[in-house]
Short mmCIF file of C-alpha atoms and ligand atoms in Angstrom, two decimals:
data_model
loop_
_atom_site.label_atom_id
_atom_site.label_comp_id
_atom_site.label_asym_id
_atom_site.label_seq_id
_atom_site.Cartn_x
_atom_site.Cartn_y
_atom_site.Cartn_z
CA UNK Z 3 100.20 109.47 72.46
CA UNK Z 4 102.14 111.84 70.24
CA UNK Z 5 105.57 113.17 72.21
CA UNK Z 6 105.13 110.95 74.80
CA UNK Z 7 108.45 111.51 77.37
CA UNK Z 8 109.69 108.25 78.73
CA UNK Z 9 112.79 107.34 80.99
CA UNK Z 10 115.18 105.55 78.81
CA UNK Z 11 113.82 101.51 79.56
CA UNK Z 12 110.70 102.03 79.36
CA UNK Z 13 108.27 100.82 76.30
CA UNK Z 14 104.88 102.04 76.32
CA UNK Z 15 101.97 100.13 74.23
CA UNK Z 16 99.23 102.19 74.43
CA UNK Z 17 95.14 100.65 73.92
CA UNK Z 18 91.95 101.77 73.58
CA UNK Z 19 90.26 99.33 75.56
CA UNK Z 20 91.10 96.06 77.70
CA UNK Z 21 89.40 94.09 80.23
CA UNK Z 22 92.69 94.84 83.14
CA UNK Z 23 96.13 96.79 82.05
CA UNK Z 24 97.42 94.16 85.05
CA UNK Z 25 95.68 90.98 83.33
CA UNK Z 26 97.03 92.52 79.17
CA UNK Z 27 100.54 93.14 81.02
CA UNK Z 28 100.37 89.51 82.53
CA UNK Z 29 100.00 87.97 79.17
CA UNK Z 30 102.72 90.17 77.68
CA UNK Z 31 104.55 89.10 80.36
CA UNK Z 32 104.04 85.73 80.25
CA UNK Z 33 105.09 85.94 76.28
CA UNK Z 34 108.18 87.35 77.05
CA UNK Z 35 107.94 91.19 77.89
CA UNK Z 36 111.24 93.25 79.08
CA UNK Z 37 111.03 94.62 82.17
CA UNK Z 38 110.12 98.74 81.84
CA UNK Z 39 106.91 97.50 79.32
CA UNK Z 40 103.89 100.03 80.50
CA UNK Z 41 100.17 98.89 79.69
CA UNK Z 42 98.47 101.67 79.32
CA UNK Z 43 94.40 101.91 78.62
CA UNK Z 44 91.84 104.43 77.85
CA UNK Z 45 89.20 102.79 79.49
CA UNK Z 46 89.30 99.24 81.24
CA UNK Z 47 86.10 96.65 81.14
CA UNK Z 48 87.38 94.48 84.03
CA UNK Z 49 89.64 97.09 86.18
CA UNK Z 50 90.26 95.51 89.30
CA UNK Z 51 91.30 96.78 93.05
CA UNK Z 52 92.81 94.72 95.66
CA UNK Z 53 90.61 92.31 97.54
CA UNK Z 54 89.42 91.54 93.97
CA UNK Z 55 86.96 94.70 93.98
CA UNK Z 56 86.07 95.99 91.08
CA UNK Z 57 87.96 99.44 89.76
CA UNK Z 58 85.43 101.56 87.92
CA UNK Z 59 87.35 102.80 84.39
CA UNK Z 60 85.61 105.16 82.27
CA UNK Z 61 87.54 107.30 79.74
CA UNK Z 62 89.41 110.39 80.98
CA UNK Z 63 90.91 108.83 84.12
CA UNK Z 64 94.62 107.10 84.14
CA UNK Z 65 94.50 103.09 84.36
CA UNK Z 66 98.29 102.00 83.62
CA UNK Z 67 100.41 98.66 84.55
CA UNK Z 68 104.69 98.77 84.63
CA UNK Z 69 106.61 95.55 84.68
CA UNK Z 70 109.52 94.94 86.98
CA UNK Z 71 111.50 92.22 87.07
CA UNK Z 72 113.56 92.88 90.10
CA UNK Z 73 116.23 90.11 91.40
CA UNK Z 74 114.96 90.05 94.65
CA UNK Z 75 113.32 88.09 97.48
CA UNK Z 76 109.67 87.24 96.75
CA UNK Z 77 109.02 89.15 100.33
CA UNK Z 78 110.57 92.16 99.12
CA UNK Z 79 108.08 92.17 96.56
CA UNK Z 80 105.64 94.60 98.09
CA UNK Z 81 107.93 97.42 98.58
CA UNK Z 82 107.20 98.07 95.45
CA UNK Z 83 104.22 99.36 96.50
CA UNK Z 84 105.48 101.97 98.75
CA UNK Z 85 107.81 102.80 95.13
CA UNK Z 86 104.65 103.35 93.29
CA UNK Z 87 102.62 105.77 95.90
CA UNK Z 88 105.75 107.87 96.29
CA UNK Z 89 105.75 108.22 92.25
CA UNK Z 90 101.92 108.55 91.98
CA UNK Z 91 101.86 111.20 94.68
CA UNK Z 92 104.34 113.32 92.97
CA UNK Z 93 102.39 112.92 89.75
CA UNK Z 94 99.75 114.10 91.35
CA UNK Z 95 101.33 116.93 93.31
CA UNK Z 96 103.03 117.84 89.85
CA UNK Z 97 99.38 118.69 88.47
CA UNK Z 98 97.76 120.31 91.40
CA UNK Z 99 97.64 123.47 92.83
CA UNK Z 100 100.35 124.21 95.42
CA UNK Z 101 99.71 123.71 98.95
CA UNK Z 102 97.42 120.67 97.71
CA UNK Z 103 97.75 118.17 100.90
CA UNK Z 104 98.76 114.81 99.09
CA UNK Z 105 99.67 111.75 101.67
CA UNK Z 106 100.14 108.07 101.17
CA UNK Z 107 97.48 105.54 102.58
CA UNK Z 108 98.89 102.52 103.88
CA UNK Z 109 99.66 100.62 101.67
CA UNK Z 110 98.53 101.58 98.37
CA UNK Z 111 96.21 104.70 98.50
CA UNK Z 112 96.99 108.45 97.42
CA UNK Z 113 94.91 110.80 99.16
CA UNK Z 114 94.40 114.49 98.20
CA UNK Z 115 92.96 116.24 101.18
CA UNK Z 116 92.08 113.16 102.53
CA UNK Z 117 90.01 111.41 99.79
CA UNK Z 118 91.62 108.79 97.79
CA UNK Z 119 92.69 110.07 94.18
CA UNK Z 120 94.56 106.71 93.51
CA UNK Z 121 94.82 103.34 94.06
CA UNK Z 122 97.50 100.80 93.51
CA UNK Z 123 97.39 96.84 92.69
CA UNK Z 124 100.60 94.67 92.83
CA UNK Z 125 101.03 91.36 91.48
CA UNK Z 126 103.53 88.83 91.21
CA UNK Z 127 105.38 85.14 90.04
CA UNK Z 128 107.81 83.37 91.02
CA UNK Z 129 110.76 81.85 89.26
CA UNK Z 130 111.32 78.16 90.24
CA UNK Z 131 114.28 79.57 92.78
CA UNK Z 132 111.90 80.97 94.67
CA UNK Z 133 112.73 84.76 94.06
CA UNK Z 134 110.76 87.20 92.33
CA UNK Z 135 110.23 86.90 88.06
CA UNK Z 136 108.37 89.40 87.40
CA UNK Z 137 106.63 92.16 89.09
CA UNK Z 138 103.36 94.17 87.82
CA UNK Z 139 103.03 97.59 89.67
CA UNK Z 140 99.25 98.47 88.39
CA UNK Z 141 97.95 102.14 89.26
CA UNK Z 142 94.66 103.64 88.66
CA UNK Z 143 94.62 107.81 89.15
CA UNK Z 144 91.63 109.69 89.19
CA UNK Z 145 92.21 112.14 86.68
CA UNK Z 146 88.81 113.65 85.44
CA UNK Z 147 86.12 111.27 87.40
CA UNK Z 148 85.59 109.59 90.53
CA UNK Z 149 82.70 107.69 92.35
CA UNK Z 150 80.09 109.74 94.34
CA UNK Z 151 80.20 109.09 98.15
CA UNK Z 152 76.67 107.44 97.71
CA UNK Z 153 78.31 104.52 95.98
CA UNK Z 154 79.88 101.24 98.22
CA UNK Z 155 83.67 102.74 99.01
CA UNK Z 156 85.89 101.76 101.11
CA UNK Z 157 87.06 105.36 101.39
CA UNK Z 158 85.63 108.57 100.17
CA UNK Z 159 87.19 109.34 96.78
CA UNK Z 160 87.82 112.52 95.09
CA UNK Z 161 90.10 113.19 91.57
CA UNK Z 162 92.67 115.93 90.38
CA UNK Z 163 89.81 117.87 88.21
CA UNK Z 164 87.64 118.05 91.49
CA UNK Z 165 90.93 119.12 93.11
CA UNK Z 166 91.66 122.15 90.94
CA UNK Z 167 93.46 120.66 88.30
CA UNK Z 168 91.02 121.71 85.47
CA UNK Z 169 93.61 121.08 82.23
CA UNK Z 170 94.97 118.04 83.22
CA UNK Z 171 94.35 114.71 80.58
CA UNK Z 172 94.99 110.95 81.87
CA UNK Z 173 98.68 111.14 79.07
CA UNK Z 174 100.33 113.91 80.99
CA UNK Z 175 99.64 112.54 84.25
CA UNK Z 176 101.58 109.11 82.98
CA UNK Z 177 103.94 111.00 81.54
CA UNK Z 178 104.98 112.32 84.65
CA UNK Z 179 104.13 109.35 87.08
CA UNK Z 180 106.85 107.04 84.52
CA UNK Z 181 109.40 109.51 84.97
CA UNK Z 182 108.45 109.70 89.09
CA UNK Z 183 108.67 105.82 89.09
CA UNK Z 184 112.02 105.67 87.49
CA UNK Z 185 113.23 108.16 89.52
CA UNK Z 186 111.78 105.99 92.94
CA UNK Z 187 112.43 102.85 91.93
CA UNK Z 188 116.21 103.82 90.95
CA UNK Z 189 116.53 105.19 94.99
CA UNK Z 190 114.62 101.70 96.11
CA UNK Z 191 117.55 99.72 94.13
CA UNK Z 192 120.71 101.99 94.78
CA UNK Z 193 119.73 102.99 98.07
CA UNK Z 194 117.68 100.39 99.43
CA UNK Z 195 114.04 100.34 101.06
CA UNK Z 196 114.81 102.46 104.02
CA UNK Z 197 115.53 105.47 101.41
CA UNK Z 198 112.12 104.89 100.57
CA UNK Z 199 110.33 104.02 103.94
CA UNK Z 200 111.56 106.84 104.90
CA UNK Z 201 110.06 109.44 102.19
CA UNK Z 202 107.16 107.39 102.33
CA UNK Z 203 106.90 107.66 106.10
CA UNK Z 204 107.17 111.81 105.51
CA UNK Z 205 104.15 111.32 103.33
CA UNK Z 206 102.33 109.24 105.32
CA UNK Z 207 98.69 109.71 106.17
CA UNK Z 208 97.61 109.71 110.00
CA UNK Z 209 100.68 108.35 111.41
CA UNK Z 210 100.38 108.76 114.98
CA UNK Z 211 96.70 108.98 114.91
CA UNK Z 212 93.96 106.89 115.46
CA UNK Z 213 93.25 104.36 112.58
CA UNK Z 214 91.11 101.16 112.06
CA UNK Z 215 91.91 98.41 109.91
CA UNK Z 216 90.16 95.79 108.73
CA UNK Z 217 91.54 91.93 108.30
CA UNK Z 218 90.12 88.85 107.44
CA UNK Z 219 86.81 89.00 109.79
CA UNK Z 220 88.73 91.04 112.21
CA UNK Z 221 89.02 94.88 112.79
CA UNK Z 222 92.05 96.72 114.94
CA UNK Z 223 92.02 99.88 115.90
CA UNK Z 224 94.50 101.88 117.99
CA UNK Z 225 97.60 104.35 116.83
CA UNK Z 226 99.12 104.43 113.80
CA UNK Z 227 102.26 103.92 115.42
CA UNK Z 228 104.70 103.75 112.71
CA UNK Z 229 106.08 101.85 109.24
CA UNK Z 230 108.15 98.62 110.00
CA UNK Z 231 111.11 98.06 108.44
CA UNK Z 232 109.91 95.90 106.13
CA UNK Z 233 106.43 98.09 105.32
CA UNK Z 234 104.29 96.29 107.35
CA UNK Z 235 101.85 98.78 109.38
CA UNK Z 236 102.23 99.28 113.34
CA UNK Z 237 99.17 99.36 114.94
CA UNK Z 238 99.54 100.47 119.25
CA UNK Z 239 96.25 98.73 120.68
CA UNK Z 240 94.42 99.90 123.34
CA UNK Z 241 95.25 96.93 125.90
CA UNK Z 242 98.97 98.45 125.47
CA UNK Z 243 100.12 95.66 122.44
CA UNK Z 244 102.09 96.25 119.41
CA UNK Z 245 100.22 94.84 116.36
CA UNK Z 246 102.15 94.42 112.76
CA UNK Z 247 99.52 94.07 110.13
CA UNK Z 248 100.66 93.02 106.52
CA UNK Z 249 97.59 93.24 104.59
CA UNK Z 250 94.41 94.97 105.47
CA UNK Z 251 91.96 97.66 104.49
CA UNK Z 252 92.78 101.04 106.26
CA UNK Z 253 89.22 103.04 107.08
CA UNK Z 254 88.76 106.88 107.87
CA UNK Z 255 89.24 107.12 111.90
CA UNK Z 256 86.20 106.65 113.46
CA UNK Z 257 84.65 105.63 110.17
C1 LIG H 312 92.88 99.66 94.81
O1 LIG H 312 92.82 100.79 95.25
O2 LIG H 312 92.20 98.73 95.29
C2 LIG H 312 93.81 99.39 93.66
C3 LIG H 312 93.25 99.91 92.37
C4 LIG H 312 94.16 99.63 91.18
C5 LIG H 312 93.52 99.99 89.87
C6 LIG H 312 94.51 99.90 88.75
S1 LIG H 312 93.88 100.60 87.24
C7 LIG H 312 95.24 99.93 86.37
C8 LIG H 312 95.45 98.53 86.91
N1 LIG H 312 94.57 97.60 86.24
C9 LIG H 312 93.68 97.07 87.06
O3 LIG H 312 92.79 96.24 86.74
N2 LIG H 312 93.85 97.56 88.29
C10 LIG H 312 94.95 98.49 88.36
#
Protein backbone atom coordinates (compact mmCIF):
# COMPACT_ATOMS: atom_id res chain seq x y z
CA UNK A 1 0.00 0.00 0.00
CA UNK A 2 2.95 2.15 -1.01
CA UNK A 3 1.68 6.05 -1.78
CA UNK A 4 -1.47 5.43 -0.57
CA UNK A 5 -3.55 9.11 -0.83
CA UNK A 6 -5.75 9.66 2.15
CA UNK A 7 -7.98 12.71 3.26
CA UNK A 8 -6.31 14.22 6.18
CA UNK A 9 -8.32 11.99 9.31
CA UNK A 10 -8.16 9.11 7.98
CA UNK A 11 -5.76 6.04 9.22
CA UNK A 12 -5.62 3.12 7.12
CA UNK A 13 -4.39 -0.45 8.61
CA UNK A 14 -4.12 -2.51 5.87
CA UNK A 15 -4.36 -6.89 6.25
CA UNK A 16 -3.89 -9.70 4.40
CA UNK A 17 -6.61 -11.66 5.61
CA UNK A 18 -9.58 -11.39 8.27
CA UNK A 19 -12.69 -13.16 8.90
CA UNK A 20 -15.02 -9.41 8.38
CA UNK A 21 -13.19 -5.78 7.87
CA UNK A 22 -16.76 -4.79 9.84
CA UNK A 23 -16.19 -7.52 12.72
CA UNK A 24 -11.68 -6.43 12.83
CA UNK A 25 -13.04 -2.65 12.77
CA UNK A 26 -15.57 -3.53 15.64
CA UNK A 27 -12.87 -4.76 17.86
CA UNK A 28 -10.62 -1.80 17.03
CA UNK A 29 -13.38 0.05 17.82
CA UNK A 30 -14.32 -1.32 20.79
CA UNK A 31 -10.42 -0.83 21.98
CA UNK A 32 -10.54 2.60 21.36
CA UNK A 33 -10.20 3.48 17.54
CA UNK A 34 -10.50 7.33 16.27
CA UNK A 35 -13.04 7.92 14.12
CA UNK A 36 -11.54 8.06 10.16
CA UNK A 37 -9.72 4.32 11.06
CA UNK A 38 -10.26 2.25 7.55
CA UNK A 39 -10.06 -1.71 7.75
CA UNK A 40 -8.98 -2.68 4.80
CA UNK A 41 -8.49 -6.60 3.61
CA UNK A 42 -7.16 -8.51 0.76
CA UNK A 43 -9.37 -11.22 1.06
CA UNK A 44 -12.10 -11.79 3.87
CA UNK A 45 -12.98 -15.53 5.36
CA UNK A 46 -16.31 -14.45 6.94
CA UNK A 47 -17.43 -11.32 4.60
CA UNK A 48 -20.84 -10.68 5.39
CA UNK A 49 -23.96 -8.82 3.50
CA UNK A 50 -26.97 -7.54 5.11
CA UNK A 51 -29.62 -9.99 6.19
CA UNK A 52 -26.53 -11.84 7.52
CA UNK A 53 -25.73 -13.37 3.91
CA UNK A 54 -22.65 -14.31 3.26
CA UNK A 55 -20.23 -11.80 0.99
CA UNK A 56 -18.00 -13.94 -1.18
CA UNK A 57 -14.15 -12.29 -0.81
CA UNK A 58 -11.53 -13.65 -2.91
CA UNK A 59 -8.35 -11.62 -3.63
CA UNK A 60 -8.49 -8.86 -6.26
CA UNK A 61 -11.86 -7.37 -5.25
CA UNK A 62 -12.17 -4.27 -2.60
CA UNK A 63 -13.59 -5.38 0.99
CA UNK A 64 -12.99 -2.15 3.28
CA UNK A 65 -14.75 -0.85 6.70
CA UNK A 66 -14.52 3.28 7.82
CA UNK A 67 -15.43 4.30 11.31
CA UNK A 68 -17.62 7.24 12.08
CA UNK A 69 -18.40 8.46 15.12
CA UNK A 70 -20.96 11.03 14.29
CA UNK A 71 -22.87 13.05 17.25
CA UNK A 72 -26.06 12.29 16.05
CA UNK A 73 -29.44 10.62 16.61
CA UNK A 74 -29.22 6.80 16.54
CA UNK A 75 -32.10 7.19 13.63
CA UNK A 76 -29.94 9.28 11.63
CA UNK A 77 -27.66 6.53 11.61
CA UNK A 78 -28.53 5.04 8.26
CA UNK A 79 -28.01 8.02 6.20
CA UNK A 80 -24.88 7.04 6.24
CA UNK A 81 -25.67 4.68 3.91
CA UNK A 82 -26.95 6.88 1.27
CA UNK A 83 -23.11 8.80 2.16
CA UNK A 84 -21.39 5.66 1.24
CA UNK A 85 -23.27 4.72 -2.28
CA UNK A 86 -22.82 8.30 -3.40
CA UNK A 87 -18.87 7.82 -2.62
CA UNK A 88 -18.75 4.19 -3.96
CA UNK A 89 -20.52 5.21 -7.15
CA UNK A 90 -18.11 7.88 -7.91
CA UNK A 91 -15.28 5.46 -7.24
CA UNK A 92 -16.61 3.46 -9.51
CA UNK A 93 -17.53 5.99 -12.19
CA UNK A 94 -13.86 7.35 -11.59
CA UNK A 95 -12.51 3.88 -13.06
CA UNK A 96 -14.91 3.16 -15.80
CA UNK A 97 -15.33 4.06 -19.13
CA UNK A 98 -17.40 7.22 -19.73
CA UNK A 99 -20.96 6.98 -20.42
CA UNK A 100 -20.83 3.83 -17.95
CA UNK A 101 -24.60 3.96 -16.42
CA UNK A 102 -23.82 3.80 -12.55
CA UNK A 103 -27.14 4.26 -10.19
CA UNK A 104 -27.74 3.69 -6.53
CA UNK A 105 -30.02 0.70 -5.35
CA UNK A 106 -32.08 1.45 -2.53
CA UNK A 107 -30.49 1.39 0.03
CA UNK A 108 -27.13 0.08 -0.28
CA UNK A 109 -26.46 -1.32 -3.85
CA UNK A 110 -24.26 0.24 -6.76
CA UNK A 111 -25.34 -0.90 -10.00
CA UNK A 112 -23.34 -0.58 -13.27
CA UNK A 113 -25.74 -1.08 -16.10
CA UNK A 114 -28.01 -2.51 -13.90
CA UNK A 115 -26.05 -5.33 -12.14
CA UNK A 116 -24.84 -4.75 -8.73
CA UNK A 117 -20.95 -3.91 -8.61
CA UNK A 118 -21.21 -3.09 -4.80
CA UNK A 119 -22.73 -3.63 -1.79
CA UNK A 120 -22.80 -1.80 1.47
CA UNK A 121 -23.22 -3.04 5.30
CA UNK A 122 -23.81 -0.51 8.17
CA UNK A 123 -23.50 -1.14 11.70
CA UNK A 124 -23.85 0.56 14.82
CA UNK A 125 -23.73 1.21 19.06
CA UNK A 126 -25.05 3.22 21.12
CA UNK A 127 -23.65 5.39 23.84
CA UNK A 128 -25.66 5.12 27.12
CA UNK A 129 -27.48 8.67 25.99
CA UNK A 130 -28.99 7.03 23.50
CA UNK A 131 -27.22 8.71 20.43
CA UNK A 132 -24.96 7.21 18.09
CA UNK A 133 -21.02 6.01 19.37
CA UNK A 134 -19.76 4.78 16.73
CA UNK A 135 -20.64 4.08 13.22
CA UNK A 136 -19.03 1.28 10.79
CA UNK A 137 -19.78 2.11 7.05
CA UNK A 138 -18.52 -1.45 5.50
CA UNK A 139 -18.33 -1.63 1.52
CA UNK A 140 -17.52 -4.48 -0.64
CA UNK A 141 -16.72 -3.38 -4.61
CA UNK A 142 -16.38 -5.74 -7.21
CA UNK A 143 -13.22 -4.91 -8.61
CA UNK A 144 -11.80 -7.95 -10.64
CA UNK A 145 -14.53 -10.85 -9.76
CA UNK A 146 -18.06 -11.35 -9.23
CA UNK A 147 -20.54 -14.34 -8.80
CA UNK A 148 -21.98 -16.02 -11.98
CA UNK A 149 -25.79 -15.54 -12.39
CA UNK A 150 -26.08 -19.40 -11.77
CA UNK A 151 -25.21 -18.83 -8.15
CA UNK A 152 -28.24 -17.86 -5.28
CA UNK A 153 -28.30 -13.73 -5.79
CA UNK A 154 -30.46 -11.56 -4.83
CA UNK A 155 -29.57 -9.47 -7.87
CA UNK A 156 -27.53 -10.20 -10.90
CA UNK A 157 -23.98 -8.99 -10.24
CA UNK A 158 -21.37 -7.81 -12.51
CA UNK A 159 -17.68 -5.96 -11.51
CA UNK A 160 -15.57 -2.97 -12.97
CA UNK A 161 -13.10 -5.52 -14.99
CA UNK A 162 -16.29 -7.08 -16.66
CA UNK A 163 -17.31 -3.43 -17.14
CA UNK A 164 -14.30 -2.26 -19.12
CA UNK A 165 -12.12 -1.30 -16.52
CA UNK A 166 -9.26 -3.76 -17.41
CA UNK A 167 -6.21 -1.91 -15.21
CA UNK A 168 -7.98 -1.25 -12.29
CA UNK A 169 -6.51 -3.08 -8.70
CA UNK A 170 -8.83 -3.25 -5.41
CA UNK A 171 -5.88 -0.08 -3.77
CA UNK A 172 -6.77 2.49 -6.35
CA UNK A 173 -10.33 1.94 -6.18
CA UNK A 174 -10.03 2.73 -2.13
CA UNK A 175 -7.95 5.27 -2.79
CA UNK A 176 -10.45 7.05 -4.55
CA UNK A 177 -13.71 5.82 -2.73
CA UNK A 178 -11.80 7.45 0.87
CA UNK A 179 -11.33 10.59 -0.78
CA UNK A 180 -15.25 10.32 -2.35
CA UNK A 181 -16.40 9.53 1.27
CA UNK A 182 -14.72 12.46 2.81
CA UNK A 183 -15.83 14.56 0.31
CA UNK A 184 -19.83 13.10 0.96
CA UNK A 185 -19.77 12.77 4.31
CA UNK A 186 -18.31 16.49 4.77
CA UNK A 187 -21.72 17.73 2.51
CA UNK A 188 -23.96 15.16 4.86
CA UNK A 189 -22.49 17.17 8.06
CA UNK A 190 -22.23 20.87 6.71
CA UNK A 191 -25.12 20.67 4.61
CA UNK A 192 -27.33 18.23 6.04
CA UNK A 193 -29.12 14.97 4.60
CA UNK A 194 -31.25 16.67 2.07
CA UNK A 195 -27.82 17.76 0.22
CA UNK A 196 -27.39 14.24 0.00
CA UNK A 197 -30.98 12.78 -0.63
CA UNK A 198 -30.96 14.82 -3.13
CA UNK A 199 -27.70 13.66 -5.22
CA UNK A 200 -28.62 10.39 -4.21
CA UNK A 201 -32.14 10.75 -5.55
CA UNK A 202 -30.32 11.99 -9.13
CA UNK A 203 -28.58 8.67 -8.95
CA UNK A 204 -31.21 6.68 -8.11
CA UNK A 205 -32.09 3.44 -9.82
CA UNK A 206 -35.81 2.95 -11.16
CA UNK A 207 -37.37 5.74 -9.42
CA UNK A 208 -40.67 6.07 -10.85
CA UNK A 209 -40.76 2.60 -12.09
CA UNK A 210 -42.08 -0.48 -11.11
CA UNK A 211 -40.15 -2.22 -8.21
CA UNK A 212 -40.74 -5.17 -5.75
CA UNK A 213 -39.48 -5.41 -2.40
CA UNK A 214 -39.25 -7.93 -0.18
CA UNK A 215 -39.92 -7.66 3.87
CA UNK A 216 -40.11 -9.93 6.53
CA UNK A 217 -42.50 -12.73 4.80
CA UNK A 218 -44.08 -10.02 2.82
CA UNK A 219 -43.46 -8.67 -0.78
CA UNK A 220 -44.77 -5.00 -2.18
CA UNK A 221 -44.72 -4.07 -5.35
CA UNK A 222 -45.96 -0.89 -7.04
CA UNK A 223 -43.92 2.54 -8.10
CA UNK A 224 -40.93 3.59 -6.92
CA UNK A 225 -42.42 6.69 -5.98
CA UNK A 226 -39.74 8.58 -4.39
CA UNK A 227 -36.94 8.92 -1.30
CA UNK A 228 -38.50 10.18 2.05
CA UNK A 229 -37.01 12.64 3.84
CA UNK A 230 -35.53 10.61 6.10
CA UNK A 231 -34.32 7.73 3.31
CA UNK A 232 -36.92 5.51 3.80
CA UNK A 233 -38.25 4.11 0.26
CA UNK A 234 -41.85 5.16 -1.16
CA UNK A 235 -43.53 2.49 -2.56
CA UNK A 236 -47.28 3.74 -4.64
CA UNK A 237 -49.36 0.35 -4.38
CA UNK A 238 -51.66 -0.71 -6.70
CA UNK A 239 -54.93 -0.31 -4.43
CA UNK A 240 -53.84 3.57 -4.64
CA UNK A 241 -51.72 3.51 -0.92
CA UNK A 242 -48.54 5.12 -0.08
CA UNK A 243 -46.18 2.54 1.52
CA UNK A 244 -42.76 3.75 3.43
CA UNK A 245 -40.53 0.78 3.71
CA UNK A 246 -37.34 1.08 5.99
CA UNK A 247 -35.62 -2.08 5.43
CA UNK A 248 -36.13 -4.54 2.68
CA UNK A 249 -34.54 -6.34 -0.23
CA UNK A 250 -35.16 -4.42 -3.58
CA UNK A 251 -35.56 -7.20 -6.66
CA UNK A 252 -35.18 -6.54 -10.54
CA UNK A 253 -38.91 -5.44 -11.71
CA UNK A 254 -40.73 -8.25 -12.59
CA UNK A 255 -38.00 -10.46 -11.20
C1 LIG B 1 -24.67 -6.33 0.83
O1 LIG B 1 -24.75 -6.03 -0.35
O2 LIG B 1 -25.45 -7.14 1.36
C2 LIG B 1 -23.60 -5.67 1.66
C3 LIG B 1 -22.25 -6.25 1.37
C4 LIG B 1 -21.15 -5.62 2.22
C5 LIG B 1 -19.83 -6.33 2.05
C6 LIG B 1 -18.73 -5.57 2.73
S1 LIG B 1 -17.12 -6.20 2.31
C7 LIG B 1 -16.41 -5.21 3.55
C8 LIG B 1 -17.33 -5.29 4.76
N1 LIG B 1 -17.03 -6.46 5.54
C9 LIG B 1 -18.03 -7.33 5.55
O3 LIG B 1 -18.03 -8.44 6.14
N2 LIG B 1 -19.04 -6.87 4.81
C10 LIG B 1 -18.76 -5.57 4.25
Amino acid sequence: MRGLAVPAGYRVVALDCVDSTNDELKRRTGAGAAAGTVVWARTQTKGRGRGQRQWQSPVGNLYVSILLRPDCPAAHGAQATFVAALATADAVAASLPAGSAITCKWPNDVLVHGRKVAGILLESGLAPSGRLDWLIVGIGINVAWHPADGEQLLYPATSLRAQGALDVNAEAVLSALIVAFERWRAIWVEDGFAAVRAAWRARAHGLGRPIAVGLDGERVEGVFADLDAGGALLVATADGHMRTILAGDVFPAGG
